[in-house]
């Protein structure tokens, strides 16, 4: 599906999150060239004289204050805050143990494998485990709600435009 500006990228032309590429995208690699500026559509005025963008921003503020958005944010925070605290504690414990207890870290566990090596591999394993857990949590607990909220918001803004 072509985008409205004719760039031919796949996507929905009516998707408000797909209007403008992220900063720095679109420039040829290594050239240092800036991407072409994106044209901003002129401000539309509704037939009753109300600014169309003002009504869209009012819709977004209303959605942000609504219970569905708060539920998505709450689910995100209930996972991320404890997970970050746990991971940071585990990382700091590893660093503190490595600097303050070198005899403990040098203790052999199995042949040439010592406690420090196991803890270091544990850091890598816990990083992958946390990434997997985050992706799973997002897929099972937030993605559907966020997508529903996004399309509902899009329908409301489309209705505000006329």
mmCIF file of N, CA, C and O in Angstrom, residues 12-88:
data_model
loop_
_atom_site.group_PDB
_atom_site.id
_atom_site.type_symbol
_atom_site.label_atom_id
_atom_site.label_comp_id
_atom_site.label_asym_id
_atom_site.label_seq_id
_atom_site.Cartn_x
_atom_site.Cartn_y
_atom_site.Cartn_z
ATOM 1 N N UNK A 12 -0.443 1.936 6.598
ATOM 2 C CA UNK A 12 -1.770 2.485 6.426
ATOM 3 C C UNK A 12 -1.668 3.991 6.255
ATOM 4 O O UNK A 12 -1.103 4.654 7.106
ATOM 5 N N UNK A 13 -2.233 4.547 5.202
ATOM 6 C CA UNK A 13 -2.137 5.994 5.003
ATOM 7 C C UNK A 13 -2.911 6.789 6.033
ATOM 8 O O UNK A 13 -2.634 7.955 6.235
ATOM 9 N N UNK A 14 -3.866 6.165 6.721
ATOM 10 C CA UNK A 14 -4.652 6.882 7.707
ATOM 11 C C UNK A 14 -4.120 6.692 9.123
ATOM 12 O O UNK A 14 -4.774 7.046 10.084
ATOM 13 N N UNK A 15 -2.927 6.159 9.253
ATOM 14 C CA UNK A 15 -2.323 5.904 10.558
ATOM 15 C C UNK A 15 -1.608 7.154 11.045
ATOM 16 O O UNK A 15 -0.616 7.565 10.466
ATOM 17 N N UNK A 16 -2.058 7.790 12.145
ATOM 18 C CA UNK A 16 -1.429 9.026 12.599
ATOM 19 C C UNK A 16 -0.020 8.823 13.139
ATOM 20 O O UNK A 16 0.761 9.750 13.191
ATOM 21 N N UNK A 17 0.337 7.593 13.507
ATOM 22 C CA UNK A 17 1.681 7.337 14.014
ATOM 23 C C UNK A 17 2.659 7.041 12.886
ATOM 24 O O UNK A 17 3.836 6.847 13.109
ATOM 25 N N UNK A 18 2.175 6.987 11.666
ATOM 26 C CA UNK A 18 3.005 6.622 10.536
ATOM 27 C C UNK A 18 3.194 7.802 9.586
ATOM 28 O O UNK A 18 3.537 7.627 8.432
ATOM 29 N N UNK A 19 2.942 9.028 10.076
ATOM 30 C CA UNK A 19 3.004 10.196 9.212
ATOM 31 C C UNK A 19 4.424 10.622 8.861
ATOM 32 O O UNK A 19 4.725 10.951 7.731
ATOM 33 N N UNK A 20 5.288 10.669 9.851
ATOM 34 C CA UNK A 20 6.604 11.259 9.670
ATOM 35 C C UNK A 20 7.661 10.251 10.110
ATOM 36 O O UNK A 20 7.530 9.648 11.165
ATOM 37 N N UNK A 21 8.711 10.057 9.303
ATOM 38 C CA UNK A 21 9.760 9.140 9.730
ATOM 39 C C UNK A 21 10.508 9.706 10.930
ATOM 40 O O UNK A 21 10.518 10.904 11.159
ATOM 41 N N UNK A 22 11.139 8.821 11.693
ATOM 42 C CA UNK A 22 11.907 9.255 12.854
ATOM 43 C C UNK A 22 13.085 10.102 12.413
ATOM 44 O O UNK A 22 13.560 10.012 11.288
ATOM 45 N N UNK A 23 13.578 10.924 13.316
ATOM 46 C CA UNK A 23 14.684 11.822 13.022
ATOM 47 C C UNK A 23 15.900 11.052 12.547
ATOM 48 O O UNK A 23 16.310 10.079 13.159
ATOM 49 N N UNK A 24 16.484 11.488 11.435
ATOM 50 C CA UNK A 24 17.695 10.877 10.918
ATOM 51 C C UNK A 24 17.438 9.743 9.941
ATOM 52 O O UNK A 24 18.347 9.265 9.294
ATOM 53 N N UNK A 25 16.207 9.282 9.811
ATOM 54 C CA UNK A 25 15.915 8.205 8.878
ATOM 55 C C UNK A 25 15.768 8.775 7.480
ATOM 56 O O UNK A 25 15.328 9.883 7.276
ATOM 57 N N UNK A 26 16.111 8.013 6.505
ATOM 58 C CA UNK A 26 15.909 8.422 5.129
ATOM 59 C C UNK A 26 17.156 8.952 4.462
ATOM 60 O O UNK A 26 17.184 9.121 3.261
ATOM 61 N N UNK A 27 18.226 9.222 5.200
ATOM 62 C CA UNK A 27 19.460 9.694 4.595
ATOM 63 C C UNK A 27 20.294 8.499 4.169
ATOM 64 O O UNK A 27 20.319 7.482 4.847
ATOM 65 N N UNK A 28 20.977 8.599 3.026
ATOM 66 C CA UNK A 28 21.851 7.505 2.620
ATOM 67 C C UNK A 28 22.932 7.280 3.673
ATOM 68 O O UNK A 28 23.464 8.222 4.239
ATOM 69 N N UNK A 29 23.233 6.023 3.947
ATOM 70 C CA UNK A 29 24.189 5.672 4.997
ATOM 71 C C UNK A 29 25.574 6.215 4.672
ATOM 72 O O UNK A 29 26.067 6.090 3.554
ATOM 73 N N UNK A 30 26.197 6.833 5.658
ATOM 74 C CA UNK A 30 27.577 7.281 5.532
ATOM 75 C C UNK A 30 27.766 8.571 4.771
ATOM 76 O O UNK A 30 28.881 9.059 4.648
ATOM 77 N N UNK A 31 26.698 9.151 4.238
ATOM 78 C CA UNK A 31 26.861 10.373 3.451
ATOM 79 C C UNK A 31 26.741 11.618 4.311
ATOM 80 O O UNK A 31 27.181 12.678 3.909
ATOM 81 N N UNK A 32 26.119 11.483 5.460
ATOM 82 C CA UNK A 32 25.919 12.641 6.322
ATOM 83 C C UNK A 32 24.840 13.564 5.777
ATOM 84 O O UNK A 32 24.614 14.645 6.297
ATOM 85 N N UNK A 33 24.183 13.141 4.695
ATOM 86 C CA UNK A 33 23.138 13.970 4.097
ATOM 87 C C UNK A 33 21.900 13.957 4.974
ATOM 88 O O UNK A 33 21.586 12.958 5.618
ATOM 89 N N UNK A 34 21.209 15.055 4.998
ATOM 90 C CA UNK A 34 19.968 15.139 5.756
ATOM 91 C C UNK A 34 18.824 14.622 4.888
ATOM 92 O O UNK A 34 18.833 14.819 3.684
ATOM 93 N N UNK A 35 17.851 13.974 5.513
ATOM 94 C CA UNK A 35 16.698 13.532 4.731
ATOM 95 C C UNK A 35 15.897 14.733 4.255
ATOM 96 O O UNK A 35 15.992 15.822 4.807
ATOM 97 N N UNK A 36 15.122 14.494 3.205
ATOM 98 C CA UNK A 36 14.292 15.573 2.683
ATOM 99 C C UNK A 36 13.282 15.983 3.742
ATOM 100 O O UNK A 36 12.755 15.144 4.470
ATOM 101 N N UNK A 37 12.999 17.291 3.852
ATOM 102 C CA UNK A 37 12.009 17.719 4.839
ATOM 103 C C UNK A 37 10.623 17.189 4.487
ATOM 104 O O UNK A 37 10.276 17.064 3.319
ATOM 105 N N UNK A 38 9.871 16.873 5.501
ATOM 106 C CA UNK A 38 8.522 16.367 5.317
ATOM 107 C C UNK A 38 7.569 17.547 5.334
ATOM 108 O O UNK A 38 7.633 18.396 6.218
ATOM 109 N N UNK A 39 6.700 17.590 4.338
ATOM 110 C CA UNK A 39 5.740 18.687 4.286
ATOM 111 C C UNK A 39 4.652 18.469 5.334
ATOM 112 O O UNK A 39 4.103 17.388 5.456
ATOM 113 N N UNK A 40 4.365 19.509 6.081
ATOM 114 C CA UNK A 40 3.307 19.457 7.065
ATOM 115 C C UNK A 40 2.042 19.963 6.389
ATOM 116 O O UNK A 40 2.046 21.030 5.783
ATOM 117 N N UNK A 41 0.949 19.194 6.460
ATOM 118 C CA UNK A 41 -0.274 19.643 5.806
ATOM 119 C C UNK A 41 -0.789 20.926 6.439
ATOM 120 O O UNK A 41 -0.572 21.168 7.628
ATOM 121 N N UNK A 42 -1.457 21.755 5.642
ATOM 122 C CA UNK A 42 -1.984 22.997 6.203
ATOM 123 C C UNK A 42 -3.035 22.698 7.258
ATOM 124 O O UNK A 42 -3.678 21.654 7.239
ATOM 125 N N UNK A 43 -3.211 23.640 8.166
ATOM 126 C CA UNK A 43 -4.198 23.475 9.234
ATOM 127 C C UNK A 43 -5.593 23.498 8.637
ATOM 128 O O UNK A 43 -5.947 24.391 7.882
ATOM 129 N N UNK A 44 -6.350 22.498 8.996
ATOM 130 C CA UNK A 44 -7.721 22.420 8.495
ATOM 131 C C UNK A 44 -8.661 23.059 9.508
ATOM 132 O O UNK A 44 -8.455 22.926 10.714
ATOM 133 N N UNK A 45 -9.662 23.722 9.010
ATOM 134 C CA UNK A 45 -10.662 24.326 9.877
ATOM 135 C C UNK A 45 -11.985 23.631 9.592
ATOM 136 O O UNK A 45 -12.402 23.508 8.447
ATOM 137 N N UNK A 46 -12.594 23.153 10.643
ATOM 138 C CA UNK A 46 -13.869 22.461 10.505
ATOM 139 C C UNK A 46 -14.933 23.454 10.044
ATOM 140 O O UNK A 46 -14.776 24.666 10.202
ATOM 141 N N UNK A 47 -16.040 22.938 9.475
ATOM 142 C CA UNK A 47 -17.094 23.829 8.978
ATOM 143 C C UNK A 47 -17.647 24.779 10.036
ATOM 144 O O UNK A 47 -18.070 25.878 9.707
ATOM 145 N N UNK A 48 -17.630 24.372 11.303
ATOM 146 C CA UNK A 48 -18.159 25.250 12.333
ATOM 147 C C UNK A 48 -17.129 26.283 12.797
ATOM 148 O O UNK A 48 -17.367 27.025 13.741
ATOM 149 N N UNK A 49 -15.942 26.305 12.159
ATOM 150 C CA UNK A 49 -14.929 27.288 12.493
ATOM 151 C C UNK A 49 -13.937 26.809 13.538
ATOM 152 O O UNK A 49 -12.980 27.500 13.844
ATOM 153 N N UNK A 50 -14.131 25.615 14.087
ATOM 154 C CA UNK A 50 -13.224 25.099 15.106
ATOM 155 C C UNK A 50 -11.992 24.509 14.437
ATOM 156 O O UNK A 50 -12.087 23.856 13.407
ATOM 157 N N UNK A 51 -10.840 24.744 15.011
ATOM 158 C CA UNK A 51 -9.592 24.220 14.479
ATOM 159 C C UNK A 51 -9.602 22.704 14.617
ATOM 160 O O UNK A 51 -9.809 22.161 15.686
ATOM 161 N N UNK A 52 -9.351 21.982 13.498
ATOM 162 C CA UNK A 52 -9.384 20.525 13.473
ATOM 163 C C UNK A 52 -8.319 19.927 14.391
ATOM 164 O O UNK A 52 -8.554 18.954 15.080
ATOM 165 N N UNK A 53 -7.110 20.494 14.406
ATOM 166 C CA UNK A 53 -6.038 19.948 15.238
ATOM 167 C C UNK A 53 -6.325 20.155 16.718
ATOM 168 O O UNK A 53 -5.936 19.355 17.532
ATOM 169 N N UNK A 54 -6.996 21.222 17.053
ATOM 170 C CA UNK A 54 -7.337 21.442 18.455
ATOM 171 C C UNK A 54 -8.294 20.359 18.926
ATOM 172 O O UNK A 54 -8.169 19.857 20.035
ATOM 173 N N UNK A 55 -9.255 19.966 18.078
ATOM 174 C CA UNK A 55 -10.183 18.925 18.488
ATOM 175 C C UNK A 55 -9.468 17.580 18.573
ATOM 176 O O UNK A 55 -9.776 16.779 19.452
ATOM 177 N N UNK A 56 -8.513 17.312 17.685
ATOM 178 C CA UNK A 56 -7.747 16.065 17.753
ATOM 179 C C UNK A 56 -6.902 16.031 19.020
ATOM 180 O O UNK A 56 -6.818 15.008 19.695
ATOM 181 N N UNK A 57 -6.284 17.147 19.368
ATOM 182 C CA UNK A 57 -5.472 17.162 20.588
ATOM 183 C C UNK A 57 -6.357 16.998 21.818
ATOM 184 O O UNK A 57 -5.954 16.374 22.794
ATOM 185 N N UNK A 58 -7.565 17.531 21.776
ATOM 186 C CA UNK A 58 -8.494 17.345 22.891
ATOM 187 C C UNK A 58 -8.868 15.871 23.020
ATOM 188 O O UNK A 58 -8.980 15.349 24.135
ATOM 189 N N UNK A 59 -9.017 15.194 21.890
ATOM 190 C CA UNK A 59 -9.326 13.760 21.911
ATOM 191 C C UNK A 59 -8.179 12.993 22.541
ATOM 192 O O UNK A 59 -8.380 12.122 23.390
ATOM 193 N N UNK A 60 -6.945 13.318 22.153
ATOM 194 C CA UNK A 60 -5.776 12.614 22.708
ATOM 195 C C UNK A 60 -5.651 12.875 24.215
ATOM 196 O O UNK A 60 -5.318 11.964 24.972
ATOM 197 N N UNK A 61 -5.920 14.099 24.647
ATOM 198 C CA UNK A 61 -5.873 14.385 26.089
ATOM 199 C C UNK A 61 -6.949 13.605 26.836
ATOM 200 O O UNK A 61 -6.714 13.085 27.925
ATOM 201 N N UNK A 62 -8.115 13.512 26.236
ATOM 202 C CA UNK A 62 -9.211 12.771 26.856
ATOM 203 C C UNK A 62 -8.885 11.282 26.949
ATOM 204 O O UNK A 62 -9.114 10.645 27.979
ATOM 205 N N UNK A 63 -8.312 10.731 25.883
ATOM 206 C CA UNK A 63 -7.940 9.315 25.881
ATOM 207 C C UNK A 63 -6.851 9.054 26.915
ATOM 208 O O UNK A 63 -6.897 8.066 27.641
ATOM 209 N N UNK A 64 -5.881 9.954 27.005
ATOM 210 C CA UNK A 64 -4.787 9.785 27.960
ATOM 211 C C UNK A 64 -5.302 9.786 29.405
ATOM 212 O O UNK A 64 -4.765 9.087 30.258
ATOM 213 N N UNK A 65 -6.328 10.554 29.666
ATOM 214 C CA UNK A 65 -6.886 10.613 31.011
ATOM 215 C C UNK A 65 -7.877 9.473 31.272
ATOM 216 O O UNK A 65 -8.277 9.259 32.414
ATOM 217 N N UNK A 66 -8.232 8.727 30.220
ATOM 218 C CA UNK A 66 -9.236 7.678 30.359
ATOM 219 C C UNK A 66 -8.730 6.422 31.036
ATOM 220 O O UNK A 66 -7.527 6.183 31.172
ATOM 221 N N UNK A 67 -9.643 5.574 31.468
ATOM 222 C CA UNK A 67 -9.272 4.354 32.199
ATOM 223 C C UNK A 67 -8.530 3.324 31.346
ATOM 224 O O UNK A 67 -7.680 2.609 31.862
ATOM 225 N N UNK A 68 -8.820 3.234 30.059
ATOM 226 C CA UNK A 68 -8.142 2.244 29.212
ATOM 227 C C UNK A 68 -6.658 2.573 29.082
ATOM 228 O O UNK A 68 -5.800 1.689 29.194
ATOM 229 N N UNK A 69 -6.335 3.844 28.865
ATOM 230 C CA UNK A 69 -4.936 4.253 28.765
ATOM 231 C C UNK A 69 -4.229 4.052 30.095
ATOM 232 O O UNK A 69 -3.096 3.557 30.142
ATOM 233 N N UNK A 70 -4.894 4.398 31.184
ATOM 234 C CA UNK A 70 -4.299 4.229 32.508
ATOM 235 C C UNK A 70 -4.049 2.755 32.812
ATOM 236 O O UNK A 70 -3.066 2.409 33.476
ATOM 237 N N UNK A 71 -4.924 1.889 32.326
ATOM 238 C CA UNK A 71 -4.733 0.445 32.526
ATOM 239 C C UNK A 71 -3.493 -0.044 31.775
ATOM 240 O O UNK A 71 -2.694 -0.800 32.320
ATOM 241 N N UNK A 72 -3.311 0.401 30.539
ATOM 242 C CA UNK A 72 -2.129 0.006 29.767
ATOM 243 C C UNK A 72 -0.870 0.517 30.455
ATOM 244 O O UNK A 72 0.107 -0.225 30.620
ATOM 245 N N UNK A 73 -0.873 1.772 30.864
ATOM 246 C CA UNK A 73 0.290 2.332 31.569
ATOM 247 C C UNK A 73 0.548 1.623 32.889
ATOM 248 O O UNK A 73 1.684 1.369 33.261
ATOM 249 N N UNK A 74 -0.503 1.310 33.612
ATOM 250 C CA UNK A 74 -0.357 0.613 34.883
ATOM 251 C C UNK A 74 0.247 -0.773 34.710
ATOM 252 O O UNK A 74 1.125 -1.184 35.477
ATOM 253 N N UNK A 75 -0.218 -1.500 33.701
ATOM 254 C CA UNK A 75 0.345 -2.825 33.438
ATOM 255 C C UNK A 75 1.816 -2.726 33.065
ATOM 256 O O UNK A 75 2.616 -3.568 33.461
ATOM 257 N N UNK A 76 2.163 -1.729 32.280
ATOM 258 C CA UNK A 76 3.566 -1.507 31.910
ATOM 259 C C UNK A 76 4.419 -1.243 33.154
ATOM 260 O O UNK A 76 5.451 -1.883 33.363
ATOM 261 N N UNK A 77 3.966 -0.333 33.991
ATOM 262 C CA UNK A 77 4.729 0.031 35.193
ATOM 263 C C UNK A 77 4.828 -1.120 36.181
ATOM 264 O O UNK A 77 5.865 -1.296 36.824
ATOM 265 N N UNK A 78 3.742 -1.895 36.330
ATOM 266 C CA UNK A 78 3.772 -3.014 37.274
ATOM 267 C C UNK A 78 4.781 -4.076 36.870
ATOM 268 O O UNK A 78 5.235 -4.846 37.706
ATOM 269 N N UNK A 79 5.136 -4.140 35.593
ATOM 270 C CA UNK A 79 6.182 -5.075 35.173
ATOM 271 C C UNK A 79 7.557 -4.427 35.201
ATOM 272 O O UNK A 79 8.513 -4.988 35.727
ATOM 273 N N UNK A 80 7.673 -3.241 34.615
ATOM 274 C CA UNK A 80 8.980 -2.628 34.396
ATOM 275 C C UNK A 80 9.658 -2.191 35.690
ATOM 276 O O UNK A 80 10.861 -2.418 35.862
ATOM 277 N N UNK A 81 8.942 -1.586 36.599
ATOM 278 C CA UNK A 81 9.579 -1.077 37.820
ATOM 279 C C UNK A 81 10.181 -2.213 38.652
ATOM 280 O O UNK A 81 11.370 -2.169 38.982
ATOM 281 N N UNK A 82 9.445 -3.277 38.983
ATOM 282 C CA UNK A 82 10.079 -4.360 39.738
ATOM 283 C C UNK A 82 11.187 -5.069 38.954
ATOM 284 O O UNK A 82 12.210 -5.446 39.517
ATOM 285 N N UNK A 83 10.976 -5.255 37.644
ATOM 286 C CA UNK A 83 11.987 -5.941 36.838
ATOM 287 C C UNK A 83 13.284 -5.138 36.798
ATOM 288 O O UNK A 83 14.374 -5.710 36.935
ATOM 289 N N UNK A 84 13.183 -3.835 36.625
ATOM 290 C CA UNK A 84 14.387 -2.993 36.616
ATOM 291 C C UNK A 84 15.066 -2.989 37.980
ATOM 292 O O UNK A 84 16.299 -3.073 38.060
ATOM 293 N N UNK A 85 14.288 -2.909 39.041
ATOM 294 C CA UNK A 85 14.867 -2.916 40.389
ATOM 295 C C UNK A 85 15.581 -4.234 40.660
ATOM 296 O O UNK A 85 16.706 -4.251 41.185
ATOM 297 N N UNK A 86 14.953 -5.346 40.289
ATOM 298 C CA UNK A 86 15.559 -6.657 40.497
ATOM 299 C C UNK A 86 16.841 -6.814 39.679
ATOM 300 O O UNK A 86 17.868 -7.258 40.192
ATOM 301 N N UNK A 87 16.793 -6.410 38.409
ATOM 302 C CA UNK A 87 17.966 -6.559 37.553
ATOM 303 C C UNK A 87 19.097 -5.647 38.018
ATOM 304 O O UNK A 87 20.256 -6.063 38.045
ATOM 305 N N UNK A 88 18.790 -4.429 38.397
ATOM 306 C CA UNK A 88 19.820 -3.507 38.872
ATOM 307 C C UNK A 88 20.446 -4.020 40.173
ATOM 308 O O UNK A 88 21.673 -3.944 40.352
#
